[in-house]
Structures are given as structure tokens and as C-alpha cells.
Coordinates of C-alpha atoms and ligand atoms in Angstrom, one line a residue:
X333 CA 40.9 84.6 -41.5
X334 CA 42.1 80.6 -41.1
X335 CA 40.1 77.9 -42.8
X336 CA 37.8 75.4 -39.8
X337 CA 39.1 72.2 -39.4
X338 CA 37.3 69.6 -39.8
X339 CA 39.2 66.7 -37.8
X340 CA 39.3 62.9 -38.0
X341 CA 40.1 60.3 -35.6
X342 CA 40.8 56.4 -36.0
X343 CA 43.2 54.3 -34.2
X344 CA 43.3 51.8 -37.6
X345 CA 46.5 54.5 -39.8
X346 CA 44.6 53.0 -42.8
X347 CA 41.2 54.0 -42.0
X348 CA 42.2 57.3 -40.0
X349 CA 44.4 57.9 -43.9
X350 CA 41.4 57.1 -46.3
X351 CA 38.8 59.5 -44.4
X352 CA 41.0 61.8 -43.9
X353 CA 41.7 61.7 -47.9
X354 CA 38.0 61.9 -48.4
X355 CA 37.1 64.6 -46.4
X356 CA 40.2 66.6 -48.4
X357 CA 39.3 65.8 -51.6
X358 CA 36.5 67.2 -51.0
X359 CA 36.3 69.8 -48.5
X360 CA 39.8 70.2 -48.5
X361 CA 40.1 74.0 -50.6
X362 CA 38.1 75.5 -47.7
X363 CA 38.3 73.6 -44.7
X364 CA 41.6 72.2 -42.7
X365 CA 41.8 68.5 -42.8
X366 CA 43.1 67.3 -39.4
X367 CA 43.8 63.5 -38.6
X368 CA 44.5 61.5 -35.2
X369 CA 44.8 58.0 -34.5
X370 CA 43.7 57.7 -31.1
X371 CA 41.1 59.8 -28.7
X372 CA 44.6 61.5 -26.7
X373 CA 46.2 63.1 -29.7
X374 CA 43.4 64.5 -30.9
X375 CA 42.6 66.2 -27.8
X376 CA 45.9 67.6 -27.4
X377 CA 45.3 68.9 -31.6
X378 CA 41.8 70.1 -30.0
X379 CA 43.7 71.5 -27.2
X380 CA 46.2 73.1 -29.9
X381 CA 44.0 74.9 -32.2
X382 CA 41.8 76.4 -29.6
X383 CA 44.8 78.5 -28.2
X384 CA 45.2 79.3 -31.4
X385 CA 41.7 80.6 -31.7
X386 CA 40.4 78.5 -35.0
X387 CA 37.4 76.9 -34.9
X388 CA 36.4 73.6 -35.5
X389 CA 33.1 72.5 -37.7
X390 CA 33.2 68.5 -37.8
X391 CA 34.2 65.8 -35.8
X392 CA 34.6 62.6 -36.8
X393 CA 35.3 59.5 -34.4
X394 CA 35.6 56.5 -34.9
X395 CA 34.3 54.0 -31.8
X396 CA 36.0 51.4 -30.6
X397 CA 39.4 52.9 -30.4
X398 CA 41.5 51.6 -27.0
X399 CA 41.8 53.4 -23.6
X400 CA 39.2 55.8 -25.0
X401 CA 36.4 55.3 -26.6
X402 CA 35.3 57.1 -29.5
X403 CA 31.8 58.7 -26.8
X404 CA 34.5 58.9 -24.4
X405 CA 36.1 61.2 -26.9
X406 CA 33.6 63.6 -28.2
X407 CA 32.7 63.8 -24.9
X408 CA 35.5 65.4 -23.5
X409 CA 35.7 67.5 -27.0
X410 CA 32.6 69.3 -26.3
X411 CA 34.7 70.8 -23.8
X412 CA 37.1 72.2 -26.3
X413 CA 33.9 72.9 -29.1
X414 CA 30.7 72.2 -28.2
X415 CA 29.5 73.8 -31.4
X416 CA 31.6 70.7 -33.6
X417 CA 29.3 69.0 -34.9
X418 CA 29.9 65.2 -34.2
X419 CA 29.9 62.0 -36.0
X420 CA 30.7 58.7 -34.5
X421 CA 31.8 56.0 -37.1
X422 CA 31.1 52.5 -36.3
X423 CA 30.9 50.0 -37.6
X424 CA 27.6 47.1 -36.8
X425 CA 27.5 45.7 -33.7
X426 CA 27.9 49.5 -32.1
X427 CA 24.5 50.9 -33.2
X428 CA 23.5 50.7 -29.4
X429 CA 26.6 52.7 -28.5
X430 CA 25.8 55.2 -31.6
X431 CA 22.4 55.4 -30.3
X432 CA 23.3 55.9 -26.3
X433 CA 25.4 58.1 -27.4
X434 CA 23.0 61.0 -29.0
X435 CA 21.8 61.7 -25.2
X436 CA 25.5 61.6 -23.9
X437 CA 27.7 63.7 -27.0
X438 CA 24.5 64.7 -28.4
X439 CA 25.6 63.6 -31.8
X440 CA 24.7 64.9 -34.6
X441 CA 24.7 61.8 -36.6
X442 CA 26.4 58.0 -36.3
X443 CA 28.5 56.4 -39.8
X444 CA 27.9 52.7 -40.1
X445 CA 31.5 52.0 -42.1
X446 CA 32.8 51.2 -44.7
X447 CA 31.4 55.0 -45.2
X448 CA 32.2 54.2 -49.3
X449 CA 30.9 55.3 -51.4
X450 CA 31.8 58.7 -50.1
X451 CA 29.7 60.9 -52.3
X452 CA 26.5 58.6 -51.5
X453 CA 27.4 58.2 -47.9
X454 CA 30.2 59.9 -46.0
X455 CA 29.1 63.8 -48.2
X456 CA 26.0 64.4 -47.5
X457 CA 25.8 64.4 -44.2
X458 CA 29.1 66.4 -44.2
X459 CA 27.8 68.4 -45.9
X460 CA 24.4 69.2 -43.6
X461 CA 26.2 69.1 -40.7
X462 CA 28.4 71.7 -42.0
X463 CA 25.5 73.8 -43.7
X464 CA 23.8 73.7 -39.7
X465 CA 27.2 74.5 -38.2
X466 CA 27.6 77.5 -40.6
X467 CA 24.2 78.6 -39.7
X468 CA 23.6 78.6 -36.3
X469 CA 22.5 81.9 -35.3
X470 CA 24.9 81.8 -33.1
X471 CA 27.8 81.6 -33.6
X472 CA 30.5 83.5 -32.2
X473 CA 32.9 85.7 -34.1
X474 CA 36.5 83.8 -33.2
X475 CA 38.5 86.5 -33.0
X476 CA 38.4 88.3 -29.8
X477 CA 41.4 88.4 -27.6
X478 CA 41.8 89.1 -24.2
X479 CA 45.0 91.3 -22.6
X480 CA 45.3 90.9 -19.1
X481 CA 47.8 90.2 -16.0
X482 CA 47.0 86.1 -15.3
X483 CA 46.6 86.7 -11.7
X484 CA 43.8 89.8 -12.5
X485 CA 40.6 89.1 -10.4
X486 CA 38.7 91.3 -13.5
X487 CA 40.8 89.9 -16.4
X488 CA 39.8 86.5 -14.9
X489 CA 35.5 88.0 -14.8
X490 CA 35.7 89.0 -18.0
X491 CA 37.2 85.6 -19.0
X492 CA 34.4 84.1 -17.5
X493 CA 31.8 86.1 -18.8
X494 CA 33.1 85.1 -22.4
X495 CA 33.2 81.2 -21.4
X496 CA 29.8 81.1 -19.4
X497 CA 28.6 83.3 -22.7
X498 CA 30.4 80.6 -25.1
X499 CA 31.7 83.4 -26.9
X500 CA 35.1 82.2 -27.8
X501 CA 38.3 84.2 -27.1
X502 CA 42.2 83.9 -26.8
X503 CA 43.2 85.1 -23.3
X504 CA 47.2 86.5 -23.6
X505 CA 49.4 87.7 -21.4
X506 CA 50.4 91.3 -21.4
X507 CA 53.6 90.2 -21.0
X508 CA 54.0 87.5 -23.5
X509 CA 55.4 88.4 -27.4
X510 CA 51.2 88.8 -29.1
X511 CA 49.5 90.0 -25.9
X512 CA 52.2 93.2 -26.4
X513 CA 51.7 92.9 -29.8
X514 CA 48.1 93.2 -29.4
X515 CA 48.5 96.0 -26.9
X516 CA 50.5 98.1 -29.3
X517 CA 48.9 97.7 -32.1
X518 CA 45.3 98.9 -30.3
X519 CA 47.6 101.9 -29.4
X520 CA 47.5 100.4 -25.1
X521 CA 49.9 100.0 -22.5
X522 CA 49.6 98.4 -20.7
X523 CA 49.1 100.3 -17.7
X524 CA 44.8 99.5 -17.7
X525 CA 44.1 96.6 -18.5
X526 CA 42.3 94.3 -19.2
X527 CA 41.7 95.4 -22.8
X528 CA 39.3 93.2 -25.0
X529 CA 40.5 93.5 -28.9
X530 CA 37.5 92.8 -30.5
X531 CA 36.6 90.4 -34.5
X532 CA 36.7 94.1 -36.0
X533 CA 40.2 95.6 -33.9
X534 CA 38.7 97.8 -31.5
X535 CA 40.3 97.9 -28.6
X536 CA 37.9 97.8 -25.2
X537 CA 40.5 99.6 -22.6
X538 CA 38.7 98.2 -19.2
X539 CA 35.6 97.3 -19.6
X540 CA 32.6 97.2 -18.2
X541 CA 30.6 93.2 -18.9
X542 CA 27.8 95.4 -21.1
X543 CA 30.4 96.8 -22.8
X544 CA 31.8 93.4 -23.8
X545 CA 28.7 92.1 -24.2
X546 CA 27.3 94.2 -26.7
X547 CA 31.2 94.4 -28.6
X548 CA 30.7 90.2 -28.9
X549 CA 27.3 90.4 -30.1
X550 CA 24.5 89.6 -27.2
X551 CA 21.8 91.6 -26.8
X552 CA 22.1 93.9 -23.6
X553 CA 18.7 96.6 -25.0
X554 CA 15.3 95.2 -24.8
X555 CA 13.1 96.5 -28.2
X556 CA 10.2 97.0 -26.8
X557 CA 8.6 99.2 -23.0
X558 CA 6.3 96.8 -22.1
X559 CA 6.4 93.1 -22.2
X560 CA 3.3 89.9 -21.9
X561 CA 6.3 88.4 -19.6
X562 CA 9.6 89.3 -17.7
X563 CA 12.0 86.5 -16.5
X564 CA 14.5 87.9 -14.2
X565 CA 17.2 85.5 -14.4
X566 CA 18.2 83.6 -16.6
X567 CA 19.0 80.4 -15.0
X568 CA 17.3 76.3 -15.7
X569 CA 13.9 78.3 -14.3
X570 CA 14.7 81.2 -16.0
X571 CA 14.4 78.9 -19.0
X572 CA 11.9 77.0 -18.5
X573 CA 9.7 79.9 -17.7
X574 CA 11.0 81.5 -21.5
X575 CA 10.2 78.6 -22.9
X576 CA 7.3 77.9 -22.5
X577 CA 6.0 81.4 -21.8
X578 CA 7.7 82.5 -26.0
X579 CA 6.4 78.7 -26.9
X580 CA 2.7 79.6 -26.1
X581 CA 2.8 83.3 -28.0
X582 CA 3.6 85.3 -25.0
X583 CA 6.1 88.4 -25.9
X584 CA 8.5 87.2 -23.1
X585 CA 11.6 89.4 -22.4
X586 CA 14.0 87.4 -20.1
X587 CA 17.1 88.9 -18.5
X588 CA 20.2 87.5 -16.8
X589 CA 22.9 89.7 -15.4
X590 CA 26.3 87.4 -16.6
X591 CA 25.2 84.4 -19.1
X592 CA 22.3 82.4 -19.5
X593 CA 23.2 78.8 -17.7
X594 CA 22.7 80.0 -14.0
X595 CA 24.4 77.6 -11.4
X596 CA 23.4 74.7 -13.7
X597 CA 25.6 76.7 -16.6
X598 CA 29.0 76.2 -14.0
X599 CA 28.2 72.2 -14.0
X600 CA 30.5 70.4 -15.5
X601 CA 28.2 67.1 -15.7
X602 CA 24.5 66.7 -14.8
X603 CA 23.8 63.0 -13.4
X604 CA 20.2 63.6 -12.6
X605 CA 18.7 65.2 -15.3
X606 CA 15.7 63.1 -16.7
X607 CA 16.9 61.8 -19.7
X608 CA 19.4 61.9 -19.6
X609 CA 20.6 58.3 -18.4
X610 CA 24.4 58.9 -18.9
X611 CA 24.4 62.8 -17.2
X612 CA 25.2 66.4 -19.7
X613 CA 27.3 69.0 -19.0
X614 CA 25.8 72.0 -17.7
X615 CA 26.9 74.5 -20.4
X616 CA 25.4 72.3 -23.0
X617 CA 21.9 71.6 -21.8
X618 CA 21.6 75.3 -20.7
X619 CA 23.2 76.5 -24.1
X620 CA 20.0 74.3 -26.1
X621 CA 17.4 75.8 -24.0
X622 CA 18.9 79.4 -24.1
X623 CA 18.7 78.5 -28.5
X624 CA 14.7 77.3 -27.5
X625 CA 13.9 80.1 -26.1
X626 CA 15.2 82.8 -28.8
X627 CA 14.1 80.2 -31.4
X628 CA 10.1 81.0 -29.0
X629 CA 10.8 84.7 -30.0
X630 CA 11.8 85.5 -26.4
X631 CA 14.4 88.8 -25.8
X632 CA 17.7 87.7 -24.3
X633 CA 19.3 89.9 -22.9
X634 CA 22.3 89.3 -20.9
X635 CA 25.1 91.4 -18.7
X636 CA 21.7 93.4 -17.4
X637 CA 21.2 93.4 -14.3
X638 CA 17.6 94.4 -12.3
X639 CA 18.1 96.2 -9.7
X640 CA 13.6 97.3 -8.7
X641 CA 10.8 95.9 -9.0
X642 CA 7.4 97.8 -8.9
X643 CA 4.0 98.1 -9.3
X644 CA 2.9 101.4 -12.3
X645 CA -0.2 101.3 -12.8
X646 CA -2.1 97.3 -14.1
X647 CA 2.1 97.1 -14.9
X648 CA 5.1 95.6 -13.3
X649 CA 7.9 97.8 -13.8
X650 CA 11.9 96.8 -13.2
X651 CA 14.5 98.6 -12.9
X652 CA 17.8 98.1 -14.4
X653 CA 21.1 99.0 -12.7
X654 CA 21.4 101.9 -15.2
X655 CA 18.3 103.3 -13.7
X656 CA 16.0 102.4 -17.1
X657 CA 13.2 101.0 -17.2
X658 CA 11.0 98.0 -18.9
X659 CA 7.0 96.7 -18.0
X660 CA 5.3 93.6 -17.8
X661 CA 1.9 91.9 -17.1
X662 CA 3.3 89.4 -15.0
X663 CA 7.0 88.8 -13.7
X664 CA 9.1 85.7 -13.1
X665 CA 11.9 85.7 -10.7
X666 CA 14.5 83.4 -11.3
X667 CA 17.2 84.3 -9.7
X668 CA 18.7 81.7 -7.5
X669 CA 21.0 82.3 -5.0
X670 CA 25.0 82.5 -5.5
X671 CA 28.0 81.1 -3.9
X672 CA 28.5 82.0 -0.3
X673 CA 32.1 83.8 0.2
X674 CA 34.7 82.9 2.9
X675 CA 35.0 86.0 4.1
X676 CA 35.9 85.1 7.9
X677 CA 39.4 83.7 6.5
X678 CA 42.5 86.2 7.3
X679 CA 43.4 87.8 3.4
X680 CA 41.7 85.2 1.2
X681 CA 39.3 87.9 0.6
X682 CA 42.3 89.8 -1.6
X683 CA 42.6 87.0 -3.6
X684 CA 39.7 86.4 -5.5
X685 CA 39.9 85.2 -8.6
X686 CA 43.2 85.9 -8.1
X687 CA 43.8 81.9 -7.1
X688 CA 40.4 82.0 -4.8
X689 CA 37.8 81.3 -7.0
X690 CA 34.1 80.5 -5.9
X691 CA 32.1 78.0 -8.3
X692 CA 34.4 78.5 -11.2
X693 CA 35.0 75.5 -12.2
X694 CA 34.7 74.6 -15.5
X695 CA 35.8 77.8 -16.8
X696 CA 39.0 77.8 -15.0
X697 CA 39.4 74.2 -14.9
X698 CA 42.1 73.8 -18.4
X699 CA 44.5 76.7 -16.6
X700 CA 44.8 74.2 -14.0
X701 CA 46.2 71.4 -16.2
X702 CA 49.9 69.8 -14.3
X703 CA 49.3 71.6 -11.1
X704 CA 47.8 71.2 -7.6
X705 CA 44.4 72.6 -7.3
X706 CA 42.6 72.5 -3.8
X707 CA 38.7 72.3 -3.6
X708 CA 36.6 73.8 -0.8
X709 CA 33.4 72.0 -0.3
X710 CA 32.0 68.0 0.9
X711 CA 29.0 68.8 -0.8
X712 CA 27.5 67.3 -4.8
X713 CA 28.4 70.9 -6.4
X714 CA 32.5 70.3 -4.6
X715 CA 32.5 66.6 -5.8
X716 CA 32.6 67.5 -9.3
X717 CA 34.3 70.9 -9.4
X718 CA 37.5 67.7 -8.4
X719 CA 35.8 65.4 -10.8
X720 CA 36.3 67.8 -13.7
X721 CA 39.4 69.9 -11.7
X722 CA 41.1 66.1 -11.8
X723 CA 40.7 65.8 -15.5
X724 CA 43.5 68.6 -16.2
X725 CA 45.6 69.0 -12.4
X726 CA 48.3 67.0 -11.1
X727 CA 46.4 66.5 -7.6
X728 CA 43.0 67.7 -6.9
X729 CA 42.9 67.9 -2.9
X730 CA 39.0 67.7 -1.2
X731 CA 39.1 69.9 1.7
X732 CA 35.9 69.3 3.9
X733 CA 35.1 70.0 7.2
X734 CA 32.3 67.1 8.5
X735 CA 33.9 63.7 9.2
X736 CA 33.3 62.5 6.0
X737 CA 31.5 62.8 2.4
X738 CA 29.1 60.7 3.4
X739 CA 26.4 62.8 4.7
X740 CA 27.2 65.7 1.9
X741 CA 27.2 64.3 -1.5
X742 CA 25.9 61.7 -3.2
X743 CA 26.7 57.9 -3.1
X744 CA 27.6 58.0 -6.8
X745 CA 30.0 61.1 -6.7
X746 CA 32.4 59.9 -3.4
X747 CA 32.4 55.9 -5.4
X748 CA 33.6 58.0 -8.6
X749 CA 35.9 60.2 -6.4
X750 CA 37.2 57.1 -4.5
X751 CA 38.1 55.7 -7.8
X752 CA 40.6 58.9 -9.0
X753 CA 44.2 58.2 -7.7
X754 CA 44.9 61.8 -8.3
X755 CA 41.9 63.0 -5.9
X756 CA 42.9 63.4 -2.2
X757 CA 40.6 64.1 0.5
X758 CA 40.5 65.3 3.6
X759 CA 37.9 65.2 6.2
X760 CA 38.2 67.5 9.1
X761 CA 40.1 70.0 7.8
X762 CA 39.6 73.4 7.0
X763 CA 41.3 77.0 6.0
X764 CA 42.4 79.4 8.4
X765 CA 44.5 81.2 6.6
X766 CA 46.1 82.8 3.0
X767 CA 49.2 84.5 1.6
X768 CA 50.3 85.5 -1.5
X769 CA 52.4 88.2 -3.2
X770 CA 49.2 90.0 -6.1
X771 CA 47.7 85.8 -5.7
X772 CA 48.0 83.0 -3.5
X773 CA 50.5 81.6 -2.9
X774 CA 49.8 79.6 0.3
X775 CA 47.1 77.9 2.2
X776 CA 46.7 77.4 6.3
X777 CA 45.0 74.2 7.1
X778 CA 43.9 73.4 10.3
X779 CA 43.6 69.9 11.4
X780 CA 40.1 70.5 13.4
X781 CA 40.4 66.8 15.3
X782 CA 43.4 67.9 17.2
X783 CA 43.8 71.9 16.0
X784 CA 47.4 70.6 14.2
X785 CA 48.0 73.2 11.6
X786 CA 49.8 73.4 8.9
X787 CA 51.0 75.2 5.4
X788 CA 50.6 74.9 1.8
X789 CA 51.7 75.5 -1.2
X790 CA 48.8 76.5 -3.1
X791 CA 47.8 78.4 -5.8
X792 CA 44.4 77.2 -7.1
X793 CA 41.7 77.3 -4.4
X794 CA 38.1 76.5 -6.0
X795 CA 35.2 77.5 -2.8
X796 CA 31.6 75.0 -3.1
X797 CA 30.3 76.0 -0.2
X798 CA 26.7 76.4 -0.2
X799 CA 24.8 79.5 -2.1
X800 CA 22.2 81.7 -0.4
X801 CA 19.8 84.4 -2.5
X802 CA 20.6 88.0 -3.2
X803 CA 17.9 89.4 -3.2
X804 CA 17.4 92.9 -0.7
X805 CA 17.0 94.2 -4.4
X806 CA 12.9 93.5 -3.5
X807 CA 13.0 95.0 0.3
X808 CA 10.0 96.1 0.9
X809 CA 8.1 95.1 -2.9
X810 CA 7.5 91.1 -1.8
X811 CA 7.8 88.8 1.1
X812 CA 10.9 86.9 1.5
X813 CA 12.1 84.3 4.6
X814 CA 14.3 85.7 7.5
X815 CA 17.5 84.1 4.7
X816 CA 16.8 86.0 1.9
X817 CA 14.2 83.4 0.0
X818 CA 11.0 84.5 -1.6
X819 CA 7.9 83.3 0.2
X820 CA 4.9 82.0 -2.3
X821 CA 1.6 80.6 -2.4
X822 CA 0.8 78.6 0.9
X823 CA 4.0 80.0 2.3
X824 CA 2.6 83.8 2.6
X825 CA 1.9 84.8 6.0
X826 CA -2.0 85.9 5.3
X827 CA -2.4 86.6 8.9
X828 CA -3.0 90.5 8.5
X829 CA -4.6 90.3 4.8
X830 CA -7.8 92.2 4.5
X831 CA -11.2 91.9 3.6
X832 CA -10.1 93.5 0.6
X833 CA -7.8 91.0 -0.3
X834 CA -10.3 88.3 -1.7
X835 CA -8.0 86.5 -3.8
X836 CA -6.1 84.0 -1.8
X837 CA -1.9 83.9 -3.9
X838 CA -1.8 81.4 -6.5
X839 CA 1.6 78.5 -6.1
X840 CA 3.8 79.9 -7.0
X841 CA 2.9 83.4 -7.0
X842 CA 4.2 86.3 -4.3
X843 CA 2.6 88.6 -2.0
X844 CA 3.0 91.0 -4.8
X845 CA 0.7 90.3 -7.4
X846 CA 1.2 89.1 -10.9
X847 CA 4.8 88.5 -9.6
X848 CA 5.8 84.9 -9.5
X849 CA 9.4 82.9 -7.8
X850 CA 10.8 79.5 -9.1
X851 CA 13.4 77.4 -8.2
X852 CA 16.4 78.5 -5.7
X853 CA 15.3 81.9 -4.5
X854 CA 12.1 80.4 -4.1
X855 CA 11.5 79.7 0.0
X856 CA 10.8 75.9 0.8
X857 CA 12.0 74.7 -3.0
X858 CA 13.8 71.9 -3.9
X859 CA 17.6 72.9 -5.4
X860 CA 17.8 70.9 -8.7
X861 CA 18.1 71.4 -12.1
X862 CA 14.5 69.8 -12.5
X863 CA 12.4 71.3 -10.6
X864 CA 13.7 75.1 -11.1
X865 CA 12.7 74.1 -15.3
X866 CA 9.6 72.7 -13.8
X867 CA 8.6 75.3 -11.6
X868 CA 9.2 77.2 -14.7
X869 CA 7.3 76.0 -16.5
X870 CA 4.5 75.7 -14.0
X871 CA 4.7 79.6 -13.3
X872 CA 3.7 80.4 -16.7
X873 CA 0.3 77.9 -16.4
X874 CA -0.3 80.1 -13.6
X875 CA 0.9 83.5 -15.7
X876 CA -1.7 82.7 -17.5
X877 CA -4.4 82.7 -14.7
X878 CA -3.6 85.9 -13.5
X879 CA -3.4 87.2 -17.6
X880 CA -7.5 85.8 -17.2
X881 CA -8.3 86.4 -14.3
X882 CA -6.6 90.8 -12.9
Ligands
FAD467 C1 28.6 73.3 -9.2 C2 26.8 72.7 -9.2 C3 26.6 71.5 -9.5 C4 25.0 71.5 -9.6 N1 24.8 70.1 -9.9 C5 23.5 70.2 -10.3 C6 23.1 68.0 -10.0 O1 24.0 67.7 -11.2 N2 21.7 68.2 -10.4 C7 20.6 69.1 -10.5 O2 19.6 68.8 -10.5 N3 20.8 70.6 -9.3 C8 22.8 70.6 -9.7 N4 23.0 71.8 -9.4 C9 21.7 73.4 -8.7 C10 21.3 73.4 -9.9 O3 22.0 74.3 -10.5 C11 20.0 74.4 -9.0 O4 19.3 74.3 -7.9 C12 19.5 75.4 -10.4 O5 20.8 75.9 -11.4 C13 19.1 76.3 -9.7 O6 18.1 77.5 -10.8 P1 17.7 78.1 -10.6 O7 17.4 78.9 -12.1 O8 16.7 78.4 -9.8 O9 19.0 79.2 -10.3 P2 20.2 79.2 -10.7 O10 21.1 78.3 -11.4 O11 20.7 80.2 -9.5 O12 20.5 80.7 -11.6 C14 19.9 81.9 -11.3 C15 20.2 83.2 -12.7 O13 19.4 84.4 -12.3 C16 21.1 85.6 -13.0 N5 20.3 86.9 -11.8 C17 20.6 86.9 -10.1 N6 19.8 88.0 -9.2 C18 19.7 88.5 -10.9 C19 19.3 90.0 -10.9 N7 19.0 90.9 -10.1 N8 19.4 90.3 -12.6 C20 18.8 89.6 -13.5 N9 20.0 88.0 -12.8 C21 20.4 87.5 -12.3 C22 22.2 85.1 -12.0 O14 23.2 85.5 -12.7 C23 21.7 83.3 -12.2 O15 21.9 83.1 -13.9 C24 24.2 72.3 -9.1 C25 24.9 73.8 -8.7 C26 26.6 73.3 -8.6 C27 27.1 74.9 -8.0

């Protein structure tokens, strides 16, 4: 097992050497101390460490560095090692920057220079952070390996599943030496891929999501048959309901079909969430919320899809895709929305996961290093994705059907995009065809203003064209509007209510009493993280009312 890394970065070679020396003296036996003299070289080092599948426990960064400040570096380092503990080395004059960084990069500590004597000022801090890093209950195994083909849809799905559940893994192409060695060691051929090799050496050939989830330590099975509250969907709305349900003493289970975080978990930067003036990455925000829910005793089940809802006696019953069931006194539906797909473009559907991706910006971005990336869409999600890809890709081309971004995208984001030279915005442009051998290779683009068409080489296409609720499984159980959004409270049509239906539905209550809907899936909701979280919290107070008065 490689030793976890402690990384220190400072542009002053003398300081950098001295910090590394002090760290090596105290921690060198059990940790690998890595030293860098700029944000750029430190990021390079982190990428290599990530590729080798090693872990980073603590990062210490100097704030005052040319080109990339300590805070900027830590922000980017978080994408590679979100669990590493972060320390900023500051001069007294930079205390403000350090305090700001507590929000921006979820800073664990700032150390005022000089840190001498280290026994008093440096080691107690690092000891505490190492201890916290070691104790993190969900610190996953680093040894998960996925072997597959680069352009295989299923191998992409598994990588997405692991990444979105914050499980570190290494991906090996089946035909590279390490991939071939792993397959041989696991006794598998390259005919049935992907293969997941777990930390304890077990090989899962073409595994289901649930099989992988179980092997990497995610909970997939409920421990009880009856709960006070069952929350369906682990996005911000569901997490909001779960945190408040758990914290208020309700026996709560949260069921999520893929990975907690929902859409927000795929957002590279949420700029408008209260309390984060400098933005926060969606995975950071929602990972904290998940941990908060677990802290309050909520059972979080991943890779379990709810396919049915019914009533049995006094309880609501949820059915899973494998036919198993759980019951609860109250249910919160927080299933959000999913990206619409470009099904009408000839040739495109066959490349899903093989060059064409729907809303997978954060997971795939590093794979696009130095390549050209096409992003379809003109709303905020597309803009955020373009900004995120621009950090890795050589060129990002946004394909926008409308005449400008102004009508569909927030002003701040348009300004950010304008400030990045290698993002090109092509308005009045749509994708009309796709072709390739085994994966996307070419796109045909049409200029909507004059109908001219152009064929371009393209290996990466990311589509962000709006979303729709997936609520067919609620057919006949709760009322929905024409587009599938769940109706609640005052929006429910009560014209057919009989005299026995004495109670008006509560504000977020659906047509099935005791079942509530929150967040994006709710008809008329504001499609925002803050409103989903707020509705999740509010639903819990309504659940209490329902439980008391039923
Ligand atoms: C790229 C991107 C950037 C965004 N940026 C911002 C931003 O900057 N600011 C902002 O306020 N908002 C932003 N949004 C919007 C925001 O993320 C959503 O409004 C918010 O996530 C909605 O939360 P939710 O809990 O209602 O649903 P979702 O986040 O959609 O979560 C729903 C969850 O339910 C799960 N699920 C669905 N069906 C089932 C089932 N049958 N069984 C079990 N689980 C199920 C899904 O897998 C999903 O995890 C962004 C969205 C995207 C996609």
C-alpha cells in the first residue's frame, strides 16, 4: 500500500525546502512528502499521484504565488483530491484571503508564517488534519480498478457511477499493459468488459451498478422494513429532506438510483447558493450534505431505483426495481429531472457514452485534456460546462440554437465565457448528424440563419438542452401535469373531491396523502439548488403535521 502523500507548494525555494524538511522529519516514515514550487507544478504532481491511484492526505499551499494564488491552486486541487485536508500558508497581511478561502475551498486551517517552532505551530495542526483524514468514515478504498474500452458506453457508466459516488478508482484500457495484466491476473479475457477489480482482488465481470456499489462499500440494502420517512431521490431536495428528517428524530431512509448529489452533484460551480460568495463545486456541497444526513442517522441507499408507490393499510409502500419493498409512514418524492436527449439527430443515439454525453461535465472533463470539445446548449448548465471544460480542453465550441446567449444564460456566466479566449460560441447553430466507427468522429453542423452545413471532426459532444421529469412510475398513483411534473397543494385539481375529502392537501403534499414532492420534480417549482433544499426542509415540517393528524 503506497504511503499517503502530504504535498506542500511554495514559490520561494527556501521556504518550500524548509516546510518539506519539517514535514519529512515528523511524518516521513508513514507519508510521502511531495514538494512543488508553483501551483502549476503542484497540480501536475497531483495528477500523477491520482493516475497512480495514490492518496493525498494533506495539502499545504502558500497564498502568495505568482500566476496562481494558493486559494486558486487549492480550488483546482479539490477536483483531483476532494478529501485531502487543506491548509493555507499566509502572511499576516493575507488573513482576509485565508478567511475568504474557508468558503471558497472549504479550507481546514490557515497557518501564519513563520511556522517556527514546528512542534508548536505546524505539527499539532497537521496531526489533527491527518487524524481527521484517517477517520473520515467514508474514506473509500483506493484500489478499485476498472478495465474497459475507451469508447464503451458501459465502461463510461461505471466510471461515472464511481466518480459521482466519490469512490477513487483507476481506469485502464483493456489493451494497455496494465489493463492486460489485470485481466490476466483476474483470469478474465478481454471479450467481456468492463471488468471491475476491487481492492481485495475480486474481479466483477460486466457487473451491475448495485454489484459495484456493494463491493466498494456503498449501502444498497435497507436495514429495516418500516421507516417514519422515506425520501426518493438524493439530489439537493432529497438531501434537504433527509438532513431535516434525521435531525428531527424521524427514522429516515433516502433512496437514490445513481449517486447522491443529483444534478447539483454534476455542477462544476454553483455560484448562487447562499453562504458561498465565491461559489462551491456541486459535488463538494452535496457530499457534505450526504455526510450530514448520515451523521443524523439517515440510511442512504445508492444504486436503488424506486419503481412503484402504493398504500397498504396505514403505510406507504415503495417498490424497488428488483421487486423488494420498504414501507414508510410518509414519503418525500425528490426525483428531480433528467437531461433531454438529442434523439432526433441521425446517428447520435448510438454514440451515447461513446463520445456523446448528457450532462457529464465534471466526470469526463479531465479526459478531454488538449482536445476539442463541443457543448450543445445555451443555458447556465451548458455555460458552466464550457467553463469547466476550458480548463482542460484545447478548444471548447458552444453550439447554441438561439441568436445569442443573453436570453438564456446568466449575465455573470456570459462574461466569464467571453473572458476565455479558447471558448468559441457559435450561435444559430445546431447539430444535424453524427458519424463514426465505434465512437463519435464527425458532426454535421447547420447554420440556422442561412441553412449551410459543415462537417467537423469531433470526438467529444456534451449535451445540455433542458430536462424532463422521469415520473412514469407514478402513473395512476399521484397526479401530474401534462409534462410529468408532480402536482402539489394548491395546484391539485380538487373539483372532483367528495365530501369525505375534508382535508385540503398540505402545501407540498401530492394527491396521495402523506406523500410530498419537492424540488425540480414538483410542478411549478423554481429549478434551483436553494429552493430544492428549502422545500426538502419544509416538507419535513409538513410530514410532522401529517404524522400528528392522520
Ligand atoms: C450542470 C448543472 C448546473 C446547475 N447549476 C446550478 C446553479 O449554479 N445554481 C442553482 O441554483 N441550480 C443549478 N442547477 C440546478 C439544480 O442543480 C437543480 O435545480 C437541483 O439539483 C434540483 O434538485 P432536486 O433534488 O430537485 O433534483 P435532482 O438534483 O435532479 O436530483 C434528483 C435525484 O433523484 C434520483 N432519482 C430519480 N428518480 C429516481 C428513482 N425512481 N428512484 C431513486 N432515485 C431517483 C436521481 O438519480 C437524482 O440523483 C444546475 C443544474 C445542472 C444540471
